[in-house]
Tab-separated table of C-alpha atoms in Angstrom:
chain	number	residue	atom	x	y	z
A	270	MET	CA	-98.710	149.606	108.711
A	271	THR	CA	-97.883	145.919	107.706
A	272	THR	CA	-95.125	143.669	109.178
A	273	ALA	CA	-92.275	143.200	107.335
A	274	PRO	CA	-92.127	139.913	105.218
A	275	THR	CA	-91.311	136.704	107.189
A	276	LEU	CA	-88.625	133.936	106.002
A	277	GLU	CA	-92.358	131.929	104.659
A	278	ASP	CA	-93.351	134.775	102.168
A	279	ILE	CA	-89.864	135.231	101.037
A	280	GLU	CA	-89.813	131.865	100.656
A	281	VAL	CA	-92.680	131.693	98.869
A	282	GLN	CA	-91.801	134.549	96.600
A	283	LEU	CA	-88.868	132.191	95.673
A	284	LEU	CA	-91.201	129.531	95.055
A	285	LEU	CA	-93.820	131.017	92.789
A	286	GLU	CA	-90.367	132.760	90.174
A	287	ALA	CA	-88.768	129.303	90.248
A	288	VAL	CA	-92.062	128.067	88.834
A	289	HIS	CA	-92.309	131.040	86.727
A	290	ARG	CA	-88.204	131.023	85.159
A	291	TYR	CA	-88.547	127.157	84.716
A	292	TYR	CA	-91.880	125.803	83.654
A	293	GLY	CA	-93.216	129.005	82.356
A	294	TYR	CA	-96.824	129.166	84.816
A	295	ASP	CA	-96.886	132.635	86.290
A	296	PHE	CA	-98.357	133.048	89.863
A	297	ARG	CA	-96.387	135.626	91.145
A	298	ASN	CA	-99.780	138.526	91.067
A	299	TYR	CA	-102.224	136.460	92.362
A	300	ALA	CA	-103.489	137.036	95.605
A	301	ALA	CA	-100.931	136.704	98.258
A	302	SER	CA	-102.907	135.513	101.657
A	303	SER	CA	-104.904	132.973	99.412
A	304	LEU	CA	-101.684	131.756	97.780
A	305	LYS	CA	-100.360	130.987	100.489
A	306	ARG	CA	-102.751	129.143	102.666
A	307	ARG	CA	-102.768	126.632	99.503
A	308	VAL	CA	-99.141	126.391	99.057
A	309	ARG	CA	-99.155	125.830	103.099
A	310	ASN	CA	-102.578	123.151	102.586
A	311	PHE	CA	-100.173	121.291	99.829
A	312	MET	CA	-96.925	121.037	101.477
A	313	GLN	CA	-98.967	119.297	104.289
A	314	ASN	CA	-100.584	117.141	101.571
A	315	GLU	CA	-96.487	115.876	100.303
A	316	GLY	CA	-95.651	115.969	103.646
A	317	LEU	CA	-92.999	118.888	103.019
A	318	HIS	CA	-92.132	121.465	106.272
A	319	THR	CA	-90.271	124.241	104.870
A	320	VAL	CA	-91.669	125.800	101.664
A	321	SER	CA	-87.677	125.589	100.308
A	322	ALA	CA	-88.216	122.165	100.476
A	323	LEU	CA	-91.047	122.232	98.641
A	324	GLN	CA	-89.703	124.218	95.705
A	325	GLU	CA	-86.074	121.474	95.507
A	326	ARG	CA	-89.123	118.820	94.927
A	327	ILE	CA	-91.460	121.011	92.544
A	328	LEU	CA	-87.895	121.647	90.313
A	329	HIS	CA	-86.834	118.117	90.307
A	330	ASP	CA	-89.931	116.117	89.966
A	331	ARG	CA	-92.865	117.732	87.327
A	332	ALA	CA	-95.633	115.377	88.516
A	333	CYS	CA	-94.932	117.205	91.237
A	334	LEU	CA	-95.505	120.469	89.830
A	335	ASP	CA	-98.505	118.824	88.275
A	336	ARG	CA	-100.250	117.928	91.892
A	337	LEU	CA	-99.056	121.764	92.694
A	338	LEU	CA	-100.552	123.544	89.200
A	339	LEU	CA	-103.822	122.008	90.674
A	340	GLY	CA	-104.273	122.584	94.500
A	341	LEU	CA	-103.640	126.379	93.386
A	342	THR	CA	-106.399	126.601	91.588
A	343	VAL	CA	-109.519	126.886	92.954
A	344	ASN	CA	-112.174	124.081	91.809
A	345	THR	CA	-115.302	125.389	93.280
A	346	THR	CA	-118.105	125.601	90.934
A	347	SER	CA	-121.599	123.976	90.577
A	348	MET	CA	-124.499	124.665	88.017
A	349	PHE	CA	-126.916	127.250	88.565
A	350	ARG	CA	-124.433	129.386	90.826
A	351	ASP	CA	-126.123	132.398	91.705
A	352	PRO	CA	-128.888	131.695	90.318
A	353	SER	CA	-130.257	135.259	90.535
A	354	PHE	CA	-127.215	136.158	88.350
A	355	TYR	CA	-129.098	133.632	85.716
A	356	THR	CA	-132.136	135.622	85.825
A	357	ALA	CA	-130.834	138.343	85.026
A	358	PHE	CA	-128.634	137.011	81.695
A	359	ARG	CA	-132.358	135.669	80.758
A	360	GLU	CA	-133.679	139.146	81.223
A	361	GLN	CA	-131.687	141.025	80.228
A	362	ALA	CA	-128.588	140.174	78.500
A	363	VAL	CA	-130.505	137.033	75.656
A	364	PRO	CA	-132.769	140.094	74.664
A	365	LEU	CA	-129.802	142.135	73.553
A	366	LEU	CA	-128.400	138.763	71.674
A	367	ARG	CA	-131.084	137.706	69.952
A	368	THR	CA	-130.985	140.779	67.007
A	369	TYR	CA	-126.956	139.013	66.171
A	370	PRO	CA	-126.731	136.487	63.517
A	371	PHE	CA	-124.084	134.556	65.151
A	372	ILE	CA	-123.041	134.908	68.994
A	373	ARG	CA	-119.367	133.711	70.353
A	374	ILE	CA	-119.226	133.515	74.260
A	375	TRP	CA	-116.126	133.712	76.030
A	376	HIS	CA	-115.789	131.374	79.409
A	377	ALA	CA	-113.114	132.038	80.767
A	378	GLY	CA	-112.058	129.919	83.910
A	379	CYS	CA	-114.957	126.977	83.332
A	380	SER	CA	-113.158	125.044	85.793
A	381	THR	CA	-114.838	121.463	85.520
A	382	GLY	CA	-117.886	122.996	83.351
A	383	GLN	CA	-120.690	123.173	85.243
A	384	GLU	CA	-121.442	126.931	84.244
A	385	VAL	CA	-120.460	125.805	81.023
A	386	TYR	CA	-123.180	123.733	80.744
A	387	SER	CA	-125.844	126.175	82.971
A	388	MET	CA	-125.537	129.072	80.083
A	389	ALA	CA	-125.879	126.166	77.017
A	390	ILE	CA	-129.290	124.632	79.116
A	391	LEU	CA	-130.863	128.420	79.427
A	392	LEU	CA	-129.275	129.494	75.725
A	393	GLN	CA	-131.179	125.991	74.521
A	394	GLU	CA	-134.571	127.047	76.521
A	395	GLU	CA	-134.694	130.421	75.111
A	396	GLY	CA	-134.305	129.255	71.155
A	397	ILE	CA	-131.062	130.713	70.326
A	398	TYR	CA	-128.073	128.421	71.366
A	399	HIS	CA	-128.148	126.922	67.137
A	400	ARG	CA	-126.879	130.383	66.622
A	401	CYS	CA	-124.205	130.690	69.923
A	402	ARG	CA	-120.842	129.073	70.432
A	403	ILE	CA	-119.474	129.086	73.233
A	404	TYR	CA	-114.905	128.624	74.007
A	405	ALA	CA	-114.637	127.889	77.352
A	406	THR	CA	-110.909	127.720	78.799
A	407	ASP	CA	-109.335	126.692	81.602
A	408	THR	CA	-105.068	127.038	81.992
A	409	ASN	CA	-105.722	123.173	83.356
A	410	GLU	CA	-105.754	120.238	80.927
A	411	GLN	CA	-107.106	118.047	84.314
A	412	VAL	CA	-110.575	120.225	84.866
A	413	LEU	CA	-111.067	120.829	80.839
A	414	GLN	CA	-111.050	116.674	80.710
A	415	THR	CA	-113.757	116.610	83.266
A	416	ALA	CA	-115.699	120.052	81.422
A	417	ARG	CA	-115.719	117.702	78.320
A	418	SER	CA	-117.168	114.788	79.283
A	419	GLY	CA	-120.090	116.597	80.604
A	420	ILE	CA	-120.584	114.441	83.040
A	421	PHE	CA	-120.792	115.129	86.542
A	422	PRO	CA	-121.761	113.575	90.253
A	423	LEU	CA	-125.399	112.490	90.977
A	424	ASP	CA	-125.627	113.298	93.682
A	425	ARG	CA	-125.509	117.136	93.329
A	426	MET	CA	-128.522	117.324	91.311
A	427	GLN	CA	-130.883	118.065	93.700
A	428	GLU	CA	-128.782	121.166	95.202
A	429	TYR	CA	-128.395	121.829	90.897
A	430	THR	CA	-132.178	121.181	90.463
A	431	GLN	CA	-132.989	123.665	92.777
A	432	LEU	CA	-131.011	126.498	92.049
A	433	TYR	CA	-131.822	125.371	87.661
A	434	LEU	CA	-135.230	126.327	89.336
A	435	LYS	CA	-134.436	129.636	91.539
A	436	ALA	CA	-132.196	130.429	88.046
A	437	GLY	CA	-135.719	130.824	86.044
A	438	GLY	CA	-135.379	127.237	84.274
A	439	LYS	CA	-137.998	125.978	82.051
A	440	ARG	CA	-138.496	122.642	82.190
A	441	SER	CA	-138.167	119.438	84.038
A	442	PHE	CA	-133.702	119.618	84.967
A	443	SER	CA	-133.841	115.768	84.996
A	444	GLU	CA	-134.377	116.511	81.450
A	445	TYR	CA	-130.846	116.667	80.648
A	446	TYR	CA	-129.566	113.866	82.115
A	447	THR	CA	-129.268	110.219	82.068
A	448	ALA	CA	-128.721	109.032	85.251
A	449	ASP	CA	-125.639	106.486	85.296
A	450	HIS	CA	-124.379	104.633	88.355
A	451	GLN	CA	-123.359	107.793	90.521
A	452	ASN	CA	-122.726	110.040	87.579
A	453	ALA	CA	-125.662	112.324	85.543
A	454	ILE	CA	-124.896	111.600	81.152
A	455	PHE	CA	-125.482	114.945	80.051
A	456	ARG	CA	-127.363	115.759	76.938
A	457	SER	CA	-124.938	114.596	73.882
A	458	SER	CA	-127.303	118.364	71.796
A	459	LEU	CA	-126.180	120.809	75.015
A	460	LYS	CA	-122.249	119.662	73.962
A	461	GLU	CA	-123.180	121.121	70.151
A	462	HIS	CA	-121.653	124.518	70.580
A	463	LEU	CA	-119.092	124.465	73.249
A	464	VAL	CA	-115.467	124.058	72.306
A	465	PHE	CA	-112.827	123.674	75.241
A	466	ALA	CA	-109.515	124.254	74.856
A	467	GLN	CA	-106.763	125.682	77.886
A	468	HIS	CA	-105.873	129.273	77.627
A	469	ASN	CA	-103.862	130.979	80.263
A	470	LEU	CA	-105.680	134.845	81.570
A	471	VAL	CA	-102.443	135.670	82.904
A	472	THR	CA	-100.010	134.226	80.307
A	473	ASP	CA	-101.996	134.050	76.768
A	474	ARG	CA	-103.559	136.710	74.713
A	475	SER	CA	-106.821	137.416	73.233
A	476	PHE	CA	-107.962	134.296	71.083
A	477	ASN	CA	-110.973	136.358	69.013
A	478	GLU	CA	-113.866	138.800	69.239
A	479	PHE	CA	-116.770	138.296	71.567
A	480	ASN	CA	-120.427	139.401	71.748
A	481	VAL	CA	-120.141	137.712	75.906
A	482	ILE	CA	-117.284	137.077	77.592
A	483	LEU	CA	-118.774	135.627	81.349
A	484	CYS	CA	-115.541	135.381	83.583
A	485	ARG	CA	-117.178	134.600	87.273
A	486	ASN	CA	-114.611	134.495	90.462
A	487	VAL	CA	-111.370	133.738	89.074
A	488	LEU	CA	-109.580	137.349	89.067
A	489	ILE	CA	-110.778	137.443	92.829
A	490	TYR	CA	-107.624	134.711	92.799
A	491	PHE	CA	-105.475	137.826	91.313
A	492	ASN	CA	-103.975	140.936	92.790
A	493	HIS	CA	-104.499	144.045	91.432
A	494	THR	CA	-102.187	144.575	88.743
A	495	LEU	CA	-102.993	141.812	86.974
A	496	GLN	CA	-106.773	142.112	87.439
A	497	GLN	CA	-106.203	144.872	85.688
A	498	GLN	CA	-104.364	143.108	82.944
A	499	VAL	CA	-107.019	140.625	82.207
A	500	HIS	CA	-110.254	143.869	82.085
A	501	GLN	CA	-107.384	144.529	79.522
A	502	LEU	CA	-107.555	141.925	77.531
A	503	PHE	CA	-111.335	141.341	78.110
A	504	TYR	CA	-111.913	144.794	76.822
A	505	ASN	CA	-109.844	144.714	74.149
A	506	SER	CA	-111.760	141.010	72.879
A	507	LEU	CA	-115.645	141.772	73.655
A	508	CYS	CA	-116.586	143.559	70.113
A	509	LYS	CA	-118.707	146.911	70.553
A	510	PHE	CA	-122.005	146.680	73.176
A	511	GLY	CA	-120.377	143.444	74.114
A	512	ILE	CA	-121.631	141.685	77.899
A	513	LEU	CA	-119.769	141.187	80.492
A	514	GLY	CA	-120.743	138.831	83.223
A	515	LEU	CA	-118.561	138.652	86.882
A	516	GLY	CA	-118.503	136.810	90.089
A	517	LYS	CA	-121.127	137.573	93.026
A	518	GLN	CA	-118.531	139.759	94.432
A	519	GLU	CA	-116.741	141.455	92.360
A	520	SER	CA	-117.038	144.527	90.012
A	521	ILE	CA	-115.337	146.293	87.623
A	522	ARG	CA	-114.743	149.678	90.074
A	523	PHE	CA	-110.401	150.383	89.621
A	524	THR	CA	-110.176	148.793	86.718
A	525	PRO	CA	-109.152	150.971	83.463
A	526	HIS	CA	-112.290	150.955	81.588
A	527	GLU	CA	-114.655	151.368	85.305
A	528	THR	CA	-116.326	154.290	82.427
A	529	ASP	CA	-116.228	151.831	79.962
A	530	TYR	CA	-118.766	149.473	80.608
A	531	GLU	CA	-122.699	150.355	82.468
A	532	GLU	CA	-124.434	147.963	84.349
A	533	ILE	CA	-127.846	145.963	83.419
A	534	ALA	CA	-128.291	144.382	85.967
A	535	LYS	CA	-128.562	145.832	89.547
A	536	GLY	CA	-126.382	144.136	91.615
A	537	GLN	CA	-126.056	140.884	89.588
A	538	LYS	CA	-122.470	141.938	88.103
A	539	LEU	CA	-124.043	142.048	84.378
A	540	TYR	CA	-121.778	144.726	82.300
A	541	ARG	CA	-121.955	146.269	78.518
A	542	ARG	CA	-119.253	147.521	76.752
A	543	ARG	CA	-120.636	151.332	75.459
A	544	ASN	CA	-118.983	151.843	72.146
B	287	MET	CA	-114.745	139.479	114.928
B	288	GLY	CA	-116.225	135.449	114.613
B	289	THR	CA	-120.079	134.791	114.802
B	290	SER	CA	-121.736	131.676	114.517
B	291	LEU	CA	-125.344	130.975	116.045
B	292	GLY	CA	-126.809	133.810	117.565
B	293	GLY	CA	-124.707	135.861	116.496
B	294	LEU	CA	-127.065	138.580	115.006
B	295	SER	CA	-128.407	139.290	117.948
B	296	ALA	CA	-124.753	139.256	119.865
B	297	LEU	CA	-123.632	141.307	116.532
B	298	ARG	CA	-126.901	144.104	117.389
B	299	THR	CA	-125.636	144.176	120.442
B	300	VAL	CA	-121.782	144.663	120.155
B	301	LEU	CA	-121.910	146.602	117.052
B	302	GLY	CA	-124.933	149.570	118.202
B	303	SER	CA	-123.156	150.396	120.681
B	304	LEU	CA	-119.807	151.149	119.613
B	305	PRO	CA	-119.714	155.105	118.541
B	306	GLY	CA	-119.632	156.341	115.406
B	307	HIS	CA	-116.875	158.177	115.607
B	308	PHE	CA	-114.960	154.380	116.382
B	309	PRO	CA	-111.379	154.562	114.881
B	310	ALA	CA	-110.862	151.471	113.887
B	311	PRO	CA	-111.904	149.035	110.599
B	312	ILE	CA	-113.749	146.133	111.713
B	313	ALA	CA	-113.383	142.821	109.896
B	314	ILE	CA	-116.665	140.318	110.798
B	315	VAL	CA	-117.443	136.697	109.433
B	316	GLN	CA	-120.708	135.492	111.189
B	317	HIS	CA	-121.725	131.471	109.683
B	318	ARG	CA	-124.608	131.620	107.334
B	319	HIS	CA	-126.659	129.913	104.772
B	320	LYS	CA	-124.191	130.015	100.973
B	321	GLU	CA	-127.904	131.875	99.259
B	322	SER	CA	-128.181	133.926	101.516
B	323	ASP	CA	-128.594	137.358	99.802
B	324	HIS	CA	-127.889	140.545	101.054
B	325	THR	CA	-130.089	141.305	103.539
B	326	LEU	CA	-128.062	140.627	106.779
B	327	PRO	CA	-126.111	144.141	106.364
B	328	CYS	CA	-128.742	146.111	106.394
B	329	PHE	CA	-130.418	143.704	108.859
B	330	LEU	CA	-127.517	145.213	111.244
B	331	GLN	CA	-127.276	148.161	109.768
B	332	GLN	CA	-130.483	149.628	111.087
B	333	PHE	CA	-129.212	149.166	115.227
B	334	VAL	CA	-125.828	150.180	114.221
B	335	SER	CA	-123.742	153.770	113.638
B	336	LEU	CA	-121.398	152.985	111.662
B	337	PRO	CA	-121.431	152.144	108.287
B	338	ILE	CA	-121.293	148.825	107.135
B	339	ARG	CA	-120.632	147.208	104.161
B	340	GLU	CA	-120.769	143.246	102.424
B	341	VAL	CA	-117.124	143.051	101.187
B	342	GLU	CA	-116.693	143.155	97.860
B	343	ASP	CA	-112.934	141.826	96.269
B	344	LYS	CA	-109.998	144.106	96.914
B	345	ASP	CA	-112.390	146.480	98.847
B	346	GLU	CA	-109.694	148.792	101.010
B	347	ILE	CA	-109.446	148.471	104.572
B	348	GLN	CA	-110.949	152.105	105.823
B	349	PRO	CA	-111.121	152.699	109.653
B	350	GLY	CA	-114.429	153.276	110.826
B	351	TRP	CA	-116.177	150.968	108.616
B	352	ILE	CA	-117.787	147.187	109.602
B	353	TYR	CA	-116.662	144.587	106.857
B	354	LEU	CA	-118.889	141.596	106.667
B	355	ALA	CA	-118.386	138.252	105.067
B	356	PRO	CA	-120.076	137.280	102.162
B	357	ALA	CA	-122.523	134.510	101.980
B	358	ASP	CA	-120.194	131.649	100.328
B	359	TYR	CA	-116.740	132.939	100.559
B	360	HIS	CA	-113.750	133.335	102.519
B	361	LEU	CA	-112.974	136.902	103.388
B	362	LEU	CA	-108.820	137.327	103.992
B	363	VAL	CA	-107.473	140.051	105.065
B	364	GLU	CA	-104.504	141.701	102.595
B	365	ALA	CA	-101.596	144.586	103.099
B	366	GLY	CA	-104.282	147.286	102.647
B	367	HIS	CA	-107.297	145.993	101.225
B	368	PHE	CA	-109.973	142.749	101.294
B	369	SER	CA	-109.446	139.957	99.083
B	370	LEU	CA	-112.351	136.353	98.749
B	371	SER	CA	-112.094	133.247	98.357
B	372	THR	CA	-113.875	130.251	97.686
B	373	ASP	CA	-110.810	127.730	98.603
B	374	ASP	CA	-112.347	124.757	100.388
B	375	PRO	CA	-114.278	125.391	103.690
B	376	VAL	CA	-112.257	125.327	106.904
B	377	SER	CA	-114.010	124.106	110.067
B	378	TYR	CA	-116.515	123.230	107.924
B	379	ALA	CA	-117.162	126.795	107.203
B	380	ARG	CA	-117.285	129.112	104.228
B	381	PRO	CA	-116.562	132.287	105.371
B	382	SER	CA	-114.583	130.915	108.231
B	383	ILE	CA	-113.515	132.481	111.450
B	384	ASP	CA	-109.864	130.754	111.470
B	385	VAL	CA	-109.247	132.093	107.373
B	386	LEU	CA	-110.221	135.762	108.485
B	387	PHE	CA	-107.632	135.187	112.208
B	388	GLU	CA	-105.072	134.039	110.281
B	389	SER	CA	-104.537	136.113	107.291
B	390	ALA	CA	-104.761	139.180	109.510
B	391	ALA	CA	-102.762	138.426	111.723
B	392	GLU	CA	-100.143	137.685	109.105
B	393	VAL	CA	-100.185	141.024	108.012
B	394	TYR	CA	-100.713	143.626	110.787
B	395	GLY	CA	-99.916	140.643	113.527
B	396	SER	CA	-99.782	143.035	116.926
B	397	GLN	CA	-101.983	145.441	115.574
B	398	VAL	CA	-104.899	143.163	115.648
B	399	VAL	CA	-107.497	142.460	117.888
B	400	GLY	CA	-109.184	139.273	117.869
B	401	VAL	CA	-113.066	138.839	118.756
B	402	VAL	CA	-114.734	135.016	119.329
B	403	MET	CA	-118.263	135.443	120.634
B	404	THR	CA	-121.139	132.973	120.605
B	405	GLY	CA	-121.262	129.412	118.202
B	406	ALA	CA	-122.113	126.280	118.371
B	407	ASN	CA	-118.902	124.895	116.882
B	408	GLN	CA	-115.089	125.133	116.724
B	409	ASP	CA	-113.898	127.698	114.199
B	410	GLY	CA	-112.279	130.403	114.886
B	411	SER	CA	-109.926	129.423	117.676
B	412	ARG	CA	-107.255	128.097	115.575
B	413	GLY	CA	-106.562	131.770	114.378
B	414	LEU	CA	-107.133	133.053	117.958
B	415	SER	CA	-104.265	131.424	118.002
B	416	LYS	CA	-101.960	132.694	115.742
B	417	LEU	CA	-103.371	136.106	115.939
B	418	LYS	CA	-102.058	136.388	119.432
B	419	ALA	CA	-98.808	134.068	118.698
B	420	ASN	CA	-98.668	137.348	116.246
B	421	GLY	CA	-98.451	139.230	119.377
B	422	GLY	CA	-102.098	140.091	118.892
B	423	VAL	CA	-105.469	140.875	121.647
B	424	ALA	CA	-107.660	138.111	122.151
B	425	ILE	CA	-111.271	138.647	123.477
B	426	VAL	CA	-113.567	136.319	124.031
B	427	GLN	CA	-117.643	136.515	125.099
B	428	ASP	CA	-118.066	135.031	128.597
B	429	PRO	CA	-120.171	131.106	127.494
B	430	ARG	CA	-122.215	131.884	130.210
B	431	THR	CA	-123.410	135.064	128.152
B	432	ALA	CA	-123.309	133.447	124.684
B	433	ASP	CA	-126.465	131.684	122.981
B	434	SER	CA	-124.587	129.095	122.044
B	435	PRO	CA	-121.218	128.694	124.088
B	436	VAL	CA	-119.679	126.018	122.540
B	437	MET	CA	-117.548	127.848	120.420
B	438	PRO	CA	-116.225	130.407	123.093
B	439	GLU	CA	-115.570	127.770	125.147
B	440	ALA	CA	-113.658	126.014	122.514
B	441	ALA	CA	-111.186	129.360	121.790
B	442	ILE	CA	-110.616	129.417	125.333
B	443	ALA	CA	-109.670	125.727	126.160
B	444	SER	CA	-106.961	126.627	122.933
B	445	VAL	CA	-106.166	129.859	123.335
B	446	SER	CA	-104.233	131.984	126.697
B	447	VAL	CA	-107.256	135.219	125.738
B	448	ASN	CA	-106.899	138.687	126.906
B	449	TRP	CA	-110.087	139.115	127.956
B	450	ILE	CA	-113.067	137.094	129.067
B	451	LEU	CA	-116.357	139.060	128.784
B	452	PRO	CA	-119.987	139.238	129.166
B	453	LEU	CA	-121.850	140.349	126.441
B	454	ASP	CA	-122.108	144.546	127.383
B	455	GLN	CA	-118.316	144.694	128.454
B	456	ILE	CA	-117.177	143.570	124.863
B	457	ALA	CA	-117.970	146.948	122.827
B	458	PRO	CA	-116.738	149.139	125.551
B	459	CYS	CA	-112.851	146.868	125.845
B	460	LEU	CA	-112.872	147.428	122.156
B	461	ILE	CA	-113.010	151.131	122.832
B	462	ARG	CA	-110.775	151.708	125.024
B	463	LEU	CA	-108.365	149.360	123.128
B	464	CYS	CA	-109.003	151.171	119.727
B	465	ASN	CA	-108.928	154.917	121.102
B	466	PRO	CA	-104.680	155.524	121.998
């Protein structure tokens, strides 16, 4: 037994309905509890006391909507996040990819791009990057701009170096960027086969057929209904025997395609489409 | 249940004293390093008869299970299941006890029992007061029995708690509360 919806719950529903009907952004099937936290944080930053007041402002002030869009999506990321995932990718997925003449990879929900550059580095070290194209997408144009630039804060490079080494990195991490004041500028050769584009997993369709789809720590923000819809989209966008990579605490259990994949690295959330 | 510094041995004592037929689900935030592997549930399982699981996104909440927040994710309660997030740390922590308690209080109101144990920060106080405001029960470990008394003291200072209990009395109290 759970408690009845509060006034605030109803206000949040109305806000999401309004944002969807007026602007076309659909947050209605986001996981409720974390979404509510982010709405509250956003209200606090805007100096508003009720969700209804927030709705009023959003509907009459486009700039406020743009701030909200950033506020409702989570952009926590790092290079070689969960290094064991990258090790598993290197050992289990790369040998399979070597058999293809051309490799299309979709990194869905790439945020500011750190994981995309990590994958580019890995593929380069494995000698197959020249045969790859990585389509990196996110709903948010602002984070994509950072991703396109390939410029990240210098003060995180120490942490990234550690993760790179744990991920089985084969060279010296500092070879991949040049330091400039507060920034690390990544080598342009890493960008050669990257395509950054806006794509909304909630409302947009598939745009190609891929050998690999990576979508890590994005689906946790969706509720069950939306997760199923996106898993359907991924399944339809993967070629036969294509590879799907999810976040550390995510799984394909309870999705409509649970039995259509086999795990290729135990506990690493790397799956391969069966046929 | 929320613990930080000193939490491992506190959890071992409390969870180890619960019987195999304990009827309620237990969700735990134990602060730990963000790159911790999955050894914590295995370590605790040796001493505990209830099954322990590190939560995966959308895991169902089932009676008699112990759910651990994974390293570097917030653990949130929804109606009937858990969800995870990598939102910014709260009270400098991810997972944060506040986040777990506040979301549980919102969904399950007066059915929630919150327990704050040993730790060297303030996490849990805000969550416990929300939980109390929504009709739940607040239990805090007696700071004198805590490895690190700061967290229990902070909770006691900001919430009118129902019980302040020495470590070895927490499990018996939970058993009384959860067996109708």
